Short mmCIF file of C-alpha atoms in Angstrom, two decimals:
data_model
loop_
_atom_site.label_atom_id
_atom_site.label_comp_id
_atom_site.label_asym_id
_atom_site.label_seq_id
_atom_site.Cartn_x
_atom_site.Cartn_y
_atom_site.Cartn_z
CA THR A 1 130.19 -100.92 67.51
CA ASP A 2 126.97 -101.92 65.73
CA GLY A 3 126.64 -104.95 67.99
CA ALA A 4 130.14 -106.21 67.15
CA GLY A 5 130.84 -106.93 70.79
CA ASP A 6 127.74 -109.03 71.37
CA PHE A 7 127.97 -112.74 72.13
CA THR A 8 125.35 -115.20 70.94
CA THR A 9 124.35 -117.06 74.09
CA THR A 10 122.42 -120.33 74.16
CA ARG A 11 121.16 -122.81 76.73
CA ALA A 12 118.36 -125.24 75.89
CA SER A 13 116.85 -125.28 79.39
CA VAL A 14 116.01 -123.04 82.31
CA ALA A 15 118.76 -122.62 84.89
CA THR A 16 119.29 -120.85 88.21
CA ARG A 17 121.46 -117.96 89.32
CA VAL A 18 121.91 -115.84 92.45
CA ASN A 19 120.35 -112.46 91.70
CA SER A 20 121.38 -109.01 92.97
CA ASN A 21 119.19 -109.47 96.06
CA GLY A 22 121.03 -112.66 96.99
CA LEU A 23 118.09 -114.92 96.07
CA ILE A 24 118.23 -117.99 93.86
CA GLU A 25 116.01 -117.55 90.82
CA GLU A 26 115.30 -119.40 87.57
CA VAL A 27 116.38 -117.87 84.27
CA ALA A 28 114.61 -118.77 81.02
CA ALA A 29 116.27 -120.86 78.30
CA ASN A 30 118.79 -119.04 76.08
CA VAL A 31 119.01 -116.10 78.51
CA PRO A 32 122.53 -115.43 79.86
CA ARG A 33 122.95 -115.69 83.62
CA LEU A 34 124.53 -112.79 85.47
CA ASP A 35 125.34 -114.37 88.81
CA TYR A 36 125.96 -112.43 92.05
CA SER A 37 126.98 -115.38 94.25
CA ASP A 38 130.48 -113.95 94.78
CA GLY A 39 129.16 -110.53 95.77
CA GLY A 40 129.95 -107.20 94.13
CA CYS A 41 129.76 -107.07 90.36
CA PRO A 42 128.10 -110.08 88.70
CA SER A 43 129.77 -112.81 86.66
CA LEU A 44 128.54 -114.39 83.44
CA LEU A 45 127.90 -117.98 84.54
CA LEU A 46 128.86 -120.63 81.98
CA GLU A 47 128.26 -124.24 83.04
CA PRO A 48 128.23 -127.71 81.46
CA THR A 49 125.24 -129.99 80.97
CA THR A 50 124.32 -131.93 84.10
CA LEU A 51 121.24 -133.17 85.96
CA ASN A 52 119.84 -133.30 89.47
CA LEU A 53 118.99 -136.89 90.41
CA VAL A 54 117.09 -136.03 93.61
CA PRO A 55 113.41 -136.34 92.55
CA TYR A 56 111.91 -134.10 95.27
CA SER A 57 114.65 -131.57 95.83
CA GLU A 58 112.52 -129.21 97.94
CA ASN A 59 109.58 -131.35 99.08
CA PHE A 60 111.08 -133.25 102.01
CA SER A 61 107.59 -134.28 103.16
CA ASN A 62 107.19 -136.49 100.07
CA SER A 63 107.04 -140.22 100.73
CA SER A 64 110.23 -140.80 98.76
CA TRP A 65 112.07 -139.30 101.74
CA VAL A 66 112.35 -141.84 104.57
CA GLY A 67 112.62 -140.59 108.13
CA GLY A 68 114.20 -143.34 110.21
CA GLY A 69 114.04 -142.95 113.99
CA ASN A 70 112.18 -140.04 115.56
CA ILE A 71 112.08 -137.66 112.56
CA THR A 72 109.52 -134.93 111.83
CA VAL A 73 109.35 -132.63 108.79
CA GLU A 74 107.55 -129.28 108.86
CA SER A 75 107.22 -127.17 105.71
CA GLY A 76 106.55 -123.45 105.24
CA TYR A 77 109.90 -121.85 106.11
CA LEU A 78 111.59 -119.04 104.17
CA ALA A 79 113.93 -120.51 101.53
CA PRO A 80 116.99 -119.14 99.66
CA ASP A 81 114.77 -118.44 96.63
CA GLY A 82 112.44 -116.18 98.65
CA SER A 83 109.60 -118.73 98.72
CA ASN A 84 108.25 -120.53 101.79
CA ASN A 85 109.37 -123.94 100.49
CA ALA A 86 112.07 -124.69 103.05
CA CYS A 87 111.47 -127.42 105.64
CA LYS A 88 112.41 -127.77 109.29
CA VAL A 89 113.64 -131.28 110.08
CA SER A 90 113.73 -132.35 113.72
CA GLY A 91 114.69 -135.61 115.32
CA SER A 92 117.05 -137.90 117.14
CA GLY A 93 118.38 -141.37 116.52
CA GLY A 94 117.59 -141.31 112.80
CA ALA A 95 118.04 -139.69 109.42
CA LEU A 96 116.04 -138.24 106.55
CA ASN A 97 117.20 -139.91 103.36
CA THR A 98 116.12 -141.16 99.94
CA SER A 99 117.55 -144.11 97.99
CA ILE A 100 118.04 -143.08 94.35
CA GLY A 101 120.95 -145.14 92.99
CA LEU A 102 123.78 -142.67 93.41
CA LEU A 103 127.42 -143.52 92.78
CA GLN A 104 130.18 -143.61 95.37
CA SER A 105 131.67 -140.45 93.87
CA THR A 106 128.38 -138.57 93.35
CA THR A 107 128.60 -134.84 94.07
CA ARG A 108 125.91 -133.96 96.64
CA SER A 109 124.84 -130.55 97.93
CA ILE A 110 122.11 -128.98 100.05
CA TYR A 111 121.23 -125.60 101.59
CA VAL A 112 121.01 -125.62 105.41
CA ARG A 113 120.63 -123.17 108.30
CA THR A 114 119.83 -123.52 111.99
CA VAL A 115 116.52 -122.55 113.55
CA SER A 116 118.62 -120.47 115.97
CA GLY A 117 122.19 -120.43 117.17
CA VAL A 118 125.03 -122.55 115.80
CA GLY A 119 125.94 -126.22 115.93
CA LYS A 120 127.14 -129.35 114.12
CA ILE A 121 125.19 -131.92 112.13
CA SER A 122 125.83 -134.65 109.55
CA LEU A 123 124.58 -133.89 106.03
CA LEU A 124 124.56 -135.50 102.58
CA SER A 125 125.77 -138.99 103.48
CA TYR A 126 125.40 -141.68 106.14
CA PHE A 127 126.63 -140.35 109.50
CA GLY A 128 129.31 -143.06 109.78
CA ASN A 129 131.27 -141.58 106.89
CA SER A 130 134.10 -139.17 107.67
CA ASN A 131 133.35 -136.26 105.34
CA ASN A 132 129.88 -135.12 106.37
CA LEU A 133 129.98 -133.26 109.69
CA PHE A 134 129.38 -129.54 109.11
CA ASP A 135 129.17 -126.35 111.18
CA ILE A 136 125.72 -124.77 110.75
CA THR A 137 124.75 -121.16 111.51
CA GLU A 138 121.60 -119.04 111.23
CA GLU A 139 122.69 -117.99 107.71
CA TRP A 140 121.83 -120.09 104.67
CA GLN A 141 124.89 -121.98 103.42
CA ARG A 142 125.29 -124.50 100.64
CA PHE A 143 127.15 -127.60 101.80
CA GLU A 144 128.82 -130.00 99.39
CA ILE A 145 130.47 -133.43 99.31
CA SER A 146 132.52 -134.13 96.18
CA THR A 147 134.75 -136.90 97.52
CA SER A 148 133.92 -140.60 97.54
CA ILE A 149 131.89 -141.99 100.43
CA GLY A 150 132.21 -145.45 101.94
CA THR A 151 128.79 -146.34 103.41
CA GLY A 152 125.26 -145.73 102.16
CA THR A 153 126.56 -144.92 98.70
CA ASN A 154 123.30 -144.94 96.72
CA SER A 155 121.28 -142.83 99.17
CA PHE A 156 121.08 -139.05 99.61
CA TYR A 157 121.01 -138.17 103.32
CA ALA A 158 119.49 -134.72 103.70
CA VAL A 159 120.30 -134.79 107.41
CA ASP A 160 121.49 -137.51 109.82
CA PHE A 161 121.12 -136.90 113.57
CA ARG A 162 122.99 -140.03 114.71
CA SER A 163 126.56 -138.73 114.87
CA LEU A 164 127.97 -138.56 118.40
CA SER A 165 129.59 -135.26 117.39
CA ALA A 166 126.28 -133.68 116.33
CA THR A 167 124.98 -130.89 118.57
CA LEU A 168 121.77 -129.99 116.71
CA SER A 169 118.38 -131.71 116.91
CA GLU A 170 116.71 -129.53 114.25
CA VAL A 171 117.74 -127.69 111.09
CA ILE A 172 116.04 -125.96 108.15
CA ILE A 173 116.89 -127.43 104.74
CA TRP A 174 116.22 -126.68 101.07
CA GLY A 175 117.52 -127.51 97.60
CA ALA A 176 118.91 -131.06 97.58
CA ASN A 177 121.11 -131.66 94.53
CA ALA A 178 123.04 -134.74 93.36
CA THR A 179 124.83 -135.37 90.09
CA ASN A 180 126.85 -138.36 88.90
CA ASP A 181 128.72 -136.55 86.11
CA GLN A 182 130.37 -133.51 87.77
CA SER A 183 133.09 -133.44 90.41
CA TYR A 184 131.90 -130.14 91.89
CA ALA A 185 128.55 -128.57 92.76
CA THR A 186 127.21 -126.52 89.85
CA SER A 187 124.24 -124.18 90.20
CA TYR A 188 121.13 -125.62 91.84
CA ILE A 189 118.69 -127.54 89.61
CA LYS A 190 115.09 -127.78 90.83
CA ASN A 191 113.50 -131.24 90.54
CA GLU A 192 109.81 -131.52 91.39
CA GLY A 193 109.50 -135.29 91.04
CA THR A 194 111.32 -136.64 87.99
CA SER A 195 113.01 -139.88 89.05
CA ALA A 196 115.30 -139.92 85.99
CA GLY A 197 116.63 -136.49 86.95
CA ILE A 198 116.13 -132.94 85.68
CA THR A 199 118.71 -131.71 83.14
CA ARG A 200 120.25 -128.28 82.93
CA SER A 201 121.71 -127.77 79.46
CA ALA A 202 125.14 -126.30 78.79
CA ASP A 203 125.67 -122.54 78.44
CA THR A 204 127.44 -121.23 75.35
CA ALA A 205 128.66 -117.72 74.52
CA ASN A 206 130.26 -117.35 71.10
CA GLY A 207 130.68 -115.15 68.07
CA ALA A 208 131.56 -111.74 69.52
CA GLY A 209 133.56 -109.23 67.49
CA ASN A 210 134.54 -108.71 63.86
CA SER A 211 137.68 -107.82 61.91
CA THR A 212 137.33 -104.11 62.75
CA VAL A 213 137.46 -104.63 66.52
CA ILE A 214 139.99 -107.52 66.55
CA ASN A 215 143.46 -106.79 65.12
CA SER A 216 145.33 -109.76 63.69
CA THR A 217 148.71 -108.03 63.52
CA GLU A 218 148.84 -107.23 67.24
CA GLY A 219 146.57 -107.21 70.23
CA VAL A 220 145.68 -108.42 73.71
CA LEU A 221 143.04 -110.92 74.86
CA TYR A 222 142.12 -110.08 78.46
CA PHE A 223 140.04 -112.25 80.78
CA GLU A 224 139.03 -111.87 84.43
CA GLY A 225 137.18 -114.65 86.19
CA ILE A 226 137.24 -118.22 87.44
CA ALA A 227 137.73 -121.42 85.47
CA THR A 228 135.41 -123.93 87.11
CA ASN A 229 136.92 -127.39 87.53
CA PRO A 230 139.43 -127.11 84.66
CA ASP A 231 140.28 -130.54 83.34
CA VAL A 232 142.24 -131.84 80.36
CA SER A 233 139.42 -134.18 79.28
CA ALA A 234 136.85 -131.37 79.41
CA ASN A 235 139.20 -129.18 77.32
CA SER A 236 137.28 -125.94 77.94
CA GLN A 237 138.69 -123.11 75.87
CA ILE A 238 138.64 -119.39 75.07
CA SER A 239 139.59 -118.57 71.49
CA ILE A 240 139.94 -115.86 68.88
CA SER A 241 139.79 -117.04 65.27
CA SER A 242 138.68 -116.13 61.78
CA ALA A 243 135.03 -115.56 60.92
CA THR A 244 134.99 -118.94 59.13
CA ASN A 245 135.88 -120.86 62.32
CA SER A 246 139.28 -121.77 60.92
CA GLY A 247 142.05 -122.85 63.26
CA ASN A 248 144.70 -121.80 60.73
CA ASN A 249 144.78 -118.40 62.45
CA ARG A 250 143.93 -118.37 66.13
CA VAL A 251 144.74 -117.29 69.66
CA MET A 252 143.60 -119.82 72.25
CA ILE A 253 143.95 -120.49 75.97
CA THR A 254 142.82 -123.71 77.63
CA PRO A 255 142.54 -124.16 81.44
CA SER A 256 143.99 -127.69 81.43
CA SER A 257 144.22 -128.01 85.23
CA ASP A 258 143.69 -125.79 88.26
CA THR A 259 147.26 -124.47 87.91
CA GLN A 260 147.94 -124.85 84.20
CA LEU A 261 146.99 -123.02 81.03
CA THR A 262 147.70 -124.52 77.63
CA LEU A 263 148.46 -121.86 75.00
CA ARG A 264 148.09 -122.13 71.23
CA PHE A 265 148.87 -119.49 68.62
CA ASN A 266 148.56 -120.15 64.88
CA ALA A 267 149.41 -117.96 61.90
CA GLY A 268 148.71 -119.04 58.32
CA GLY A 269 148.28 -122.66 59.34
CA THR A 270 151.57 -122.80 61.25
CA GLN A 271 151.38 -123.39 64.99
CA LEU A 272 153.84 -120.89 66.40
CA VAL A 273 153.06 -121.45 70.08
CA THR A 274 151.89 -124.61 71.83
CA GLN A 275 152.83 -124.55 75.47
CA ALA A 276 151.56 -125.67 78.88
CA VAL A 277 152.26 -122.93 81.44
CA THR A 278 152.08 -123.21 85.22
CA VAL A 279 149.97 -120.43 86.75
CA SER A 280 148.34 -119.54 90.06
CA SER A 281 145.09 -121.27 90.96
CA LEU A 282 142.36 -120.78 88.35
CA SER A 283 139.62 -121.70 90.82
CA VAL A 284 139.93 -118.25 92.38
CA ASN A 285 139.39 -115.00 90.52
CA SER A 286 142.32 -114.26 88.18
CA LYS A 287 143.27 -111.57 85.68
CA ILE A 288 144.84 -113.13 82.59
CA ALA A 289 146.11 -111.48 79.41
CA VAL A 290 147.62 -112.89 76.21
CA ARG A 291 149.55 -110.41 74.04
CA TRP A 292 150.76 -110.92 70.48
CA GLY A 293 152.61 -108.71 68.00
CA ASN A 294 155.97 -106.96 67.60
CA GLY A 295 157.66 -110.33 67.20
CA ASN A 296 156.57 -111.60 70.59
CA TYR A 297 153.86 -113.65 72.34
CA SER A 298 153.34 -113.27 76.12
CA LEU A 299 151.07 -114.50 78.90
CA TYR A 300 150.42 -112.42 82.04
CA GLN A 301 148.53 -113.40 85.19
CA ASN A 302 147.77 -111.10 88.12
CA GLY A 303 150.39 -108.50 87.23
CA SER A 304 153.27 -110.83 86.31
CA GLU A 305 154.59 -112.20 83.04
CA VAL A 306 154.50 -116.00 83.29
CA TYR A 307 155.46 -116.92 79.73
CA THR A 308 156.97 -115.29 76.66
CA GLN A 309 158.11 -116.55 73.26
CA ALA A 310 159.38 -114.95 70.07
CA ILE A 311 157.06 -115.39 67.07
CA ALA A 312 157.99 -115.21 63.42
CA SER A 313 154.68 -113.96 62.06
CA THR A 314 151.14 -112.97 63.03
CA PRO A 315 147.70 -114.34 62.11
CA THR A 316 145.37 -112.97 59.47
CA GLY A 317 141.62 -112.52 59.48
CA LEU A 318 140.99 -112.70 63.24
CA ALA A 319 137.35 -111.73 63.69
CA LYS A 320 135.57 -113.84 66.30
CA LEU A 321 135.83 -114.30 70.08
CA ASN A 322 134.40 -117.52 71.52
CA PHE A 323 134.08 -118.98 75.01
CA SER A 324 134.82 -122.29 73.29
CA SER A 325 137.20 -123.76 70.75
CA VAL A 326 137.51 -122.32 67.25
CA THR A 327 134.86 -124.80 66.06
CA GLU A 328 132.52 -123.81 68.92
CA THR A 329 132.95 -127.09 70.80
CA ASN A 330 134.68 -127.59 74.16
CA ASN A 331 132.78 -124.77 75.85
CA PHE A 332 134.48 -122.75 78.57
CA ASN A 333 133.09 -123.48 82.03
CA GLY A 334 133.39 -120.84 84.71
CA LYS A 335 132.52 -117.35 85.89
CA VAL A 336 133.42 -114.44 83.65
CA LYS A 337 133.88 -111.06 85.35
CA ASP A 338 135.37 -109.28 82.34
CA VAL A 339 136.61 -110.04 78.82
CA ARG A 340 138.21 -107.59 76.38
CA VAL A 341 140.16 -107.59 73.13
CA TYR A 342 142.62 -104.72 72.59
CA THR A 343 143.67 -103.80 69.05
CA THR A 344 147.21 -102.90 70.08
CA ALA A 345 149.94 -104.87 71.85
CA LEU A 346 149.93 -103.02 75.18
CA SER A 347 153.27 -102.10 76.73
CA ASN A 348 154.73 -104.13 79.58
CA ILE A 349 153.71 -101.48 82.10
CA GLU A 350 150.17 -101.23 80.66
CA ILE A 351 149.58 -104.96 80.69
CA GLU A 352 151.04 -105.34 84.19
CA LYS A 353 148.62 -102.69 85.47
CA LEU A 354 145.73 -104.24 83.53
CA THR A 355 146.24 -107.61 85.20
CA SER A 356 147.16 -106.32 88.68
CA TRP A 357 145.00 -106.11 91.79
CA THR A 358 145.70 -102.44 92.45
CA SER A 359 144.04 -99.90 94.70
CA PHE A 360 144.30 -96.19 95.42
CA THR A 361 142.78 -93.75 97.89
CA ALA A 362 140.48 -90.93 96.79
CA MET A 363 138.72 -88.12 98.63
CA ALA A 364 135.03 -87.31 98.13
CA ASN A 365 132.83 -85.06 100.26
CA GLY A 366 135.54 -84.94 102.92
CA GLN A 367 135.68 -88.75 103.19
CA SER A 368 138.52 -91.09 102.23
CA TYR A 369 137.61 -94.06 99.97
CA THR A 370 139.75 -96.96 98.84
CA ILE A 371 139.11 -97.82 95.20
CA ILE A 372 139.94 -101.34 94.01
#
């Protein structure tokens, strides 16, 4: 109430999202991104700082792109952002590439579709590498290489027609992206010619709640979404703490790997719970709940209890929910479908239902509908 549930969101740069019409669009700085890339209801998109090193990410006619062999580039095609900035690349015996000093492990991505029909073509790295032959259709798809490449390391190959396994002689391309500091493809970053790269700043969402909507004595922290590329060194966190950002009283979960959550629970400066728990993959949508109170601390994922521990006491002064650590560092990276804080320790049956993927059949206007 009275704005108590509102997060303060920040991001020092523009960034892109997929809107409700399925188009990629730029969102102004400090505006949260509701992303529809997974279909259905949107997710709050929270990403780390990174940059696109490809200086002409949409202008494949620019002289920085070299077309070896018989290569032609034609602009003016409908792109995934609704503009006519996509390019048709045609050729044989050559490739369209740019040399920009990439690393062997650079994450590279590009949007590609066929002119018509389906087929295979090499994208993103020199055709002689083993990880770059993709199946292309008439629908726009984003293709990605996040593993190390062996040949042509420092160059971005938008398309390479020289593979003996290739069946296409023309494709439509848009949105080349390459970053040296992320091991997965984050949202697209437009670069109109900056050789040093264009930076997208990190998203933050912190400071929701107060002591009237968060109960220290008992409660449940519920989260539905995806933890993007969880990693111990990144240490992305979700936390509840006091209004003064004190870790003396806190509830915290850290996605420390794709199949591990690290749990911490402090009361009065004493760490009552510190535990790494094996869970199902966090890179797919999960429903996770932490419950405290009544002498017990429990973790649930997707309808099942995966960890429980007796606790001797409960925190005091819990008042703030952050998609970060208690000190508002180590920002959570991922897609947030839903987040809630309950002021009571839900029963086992209630929390199992809350975190389950359940469905039921309802009748309306003589028709049967399955509700998920």
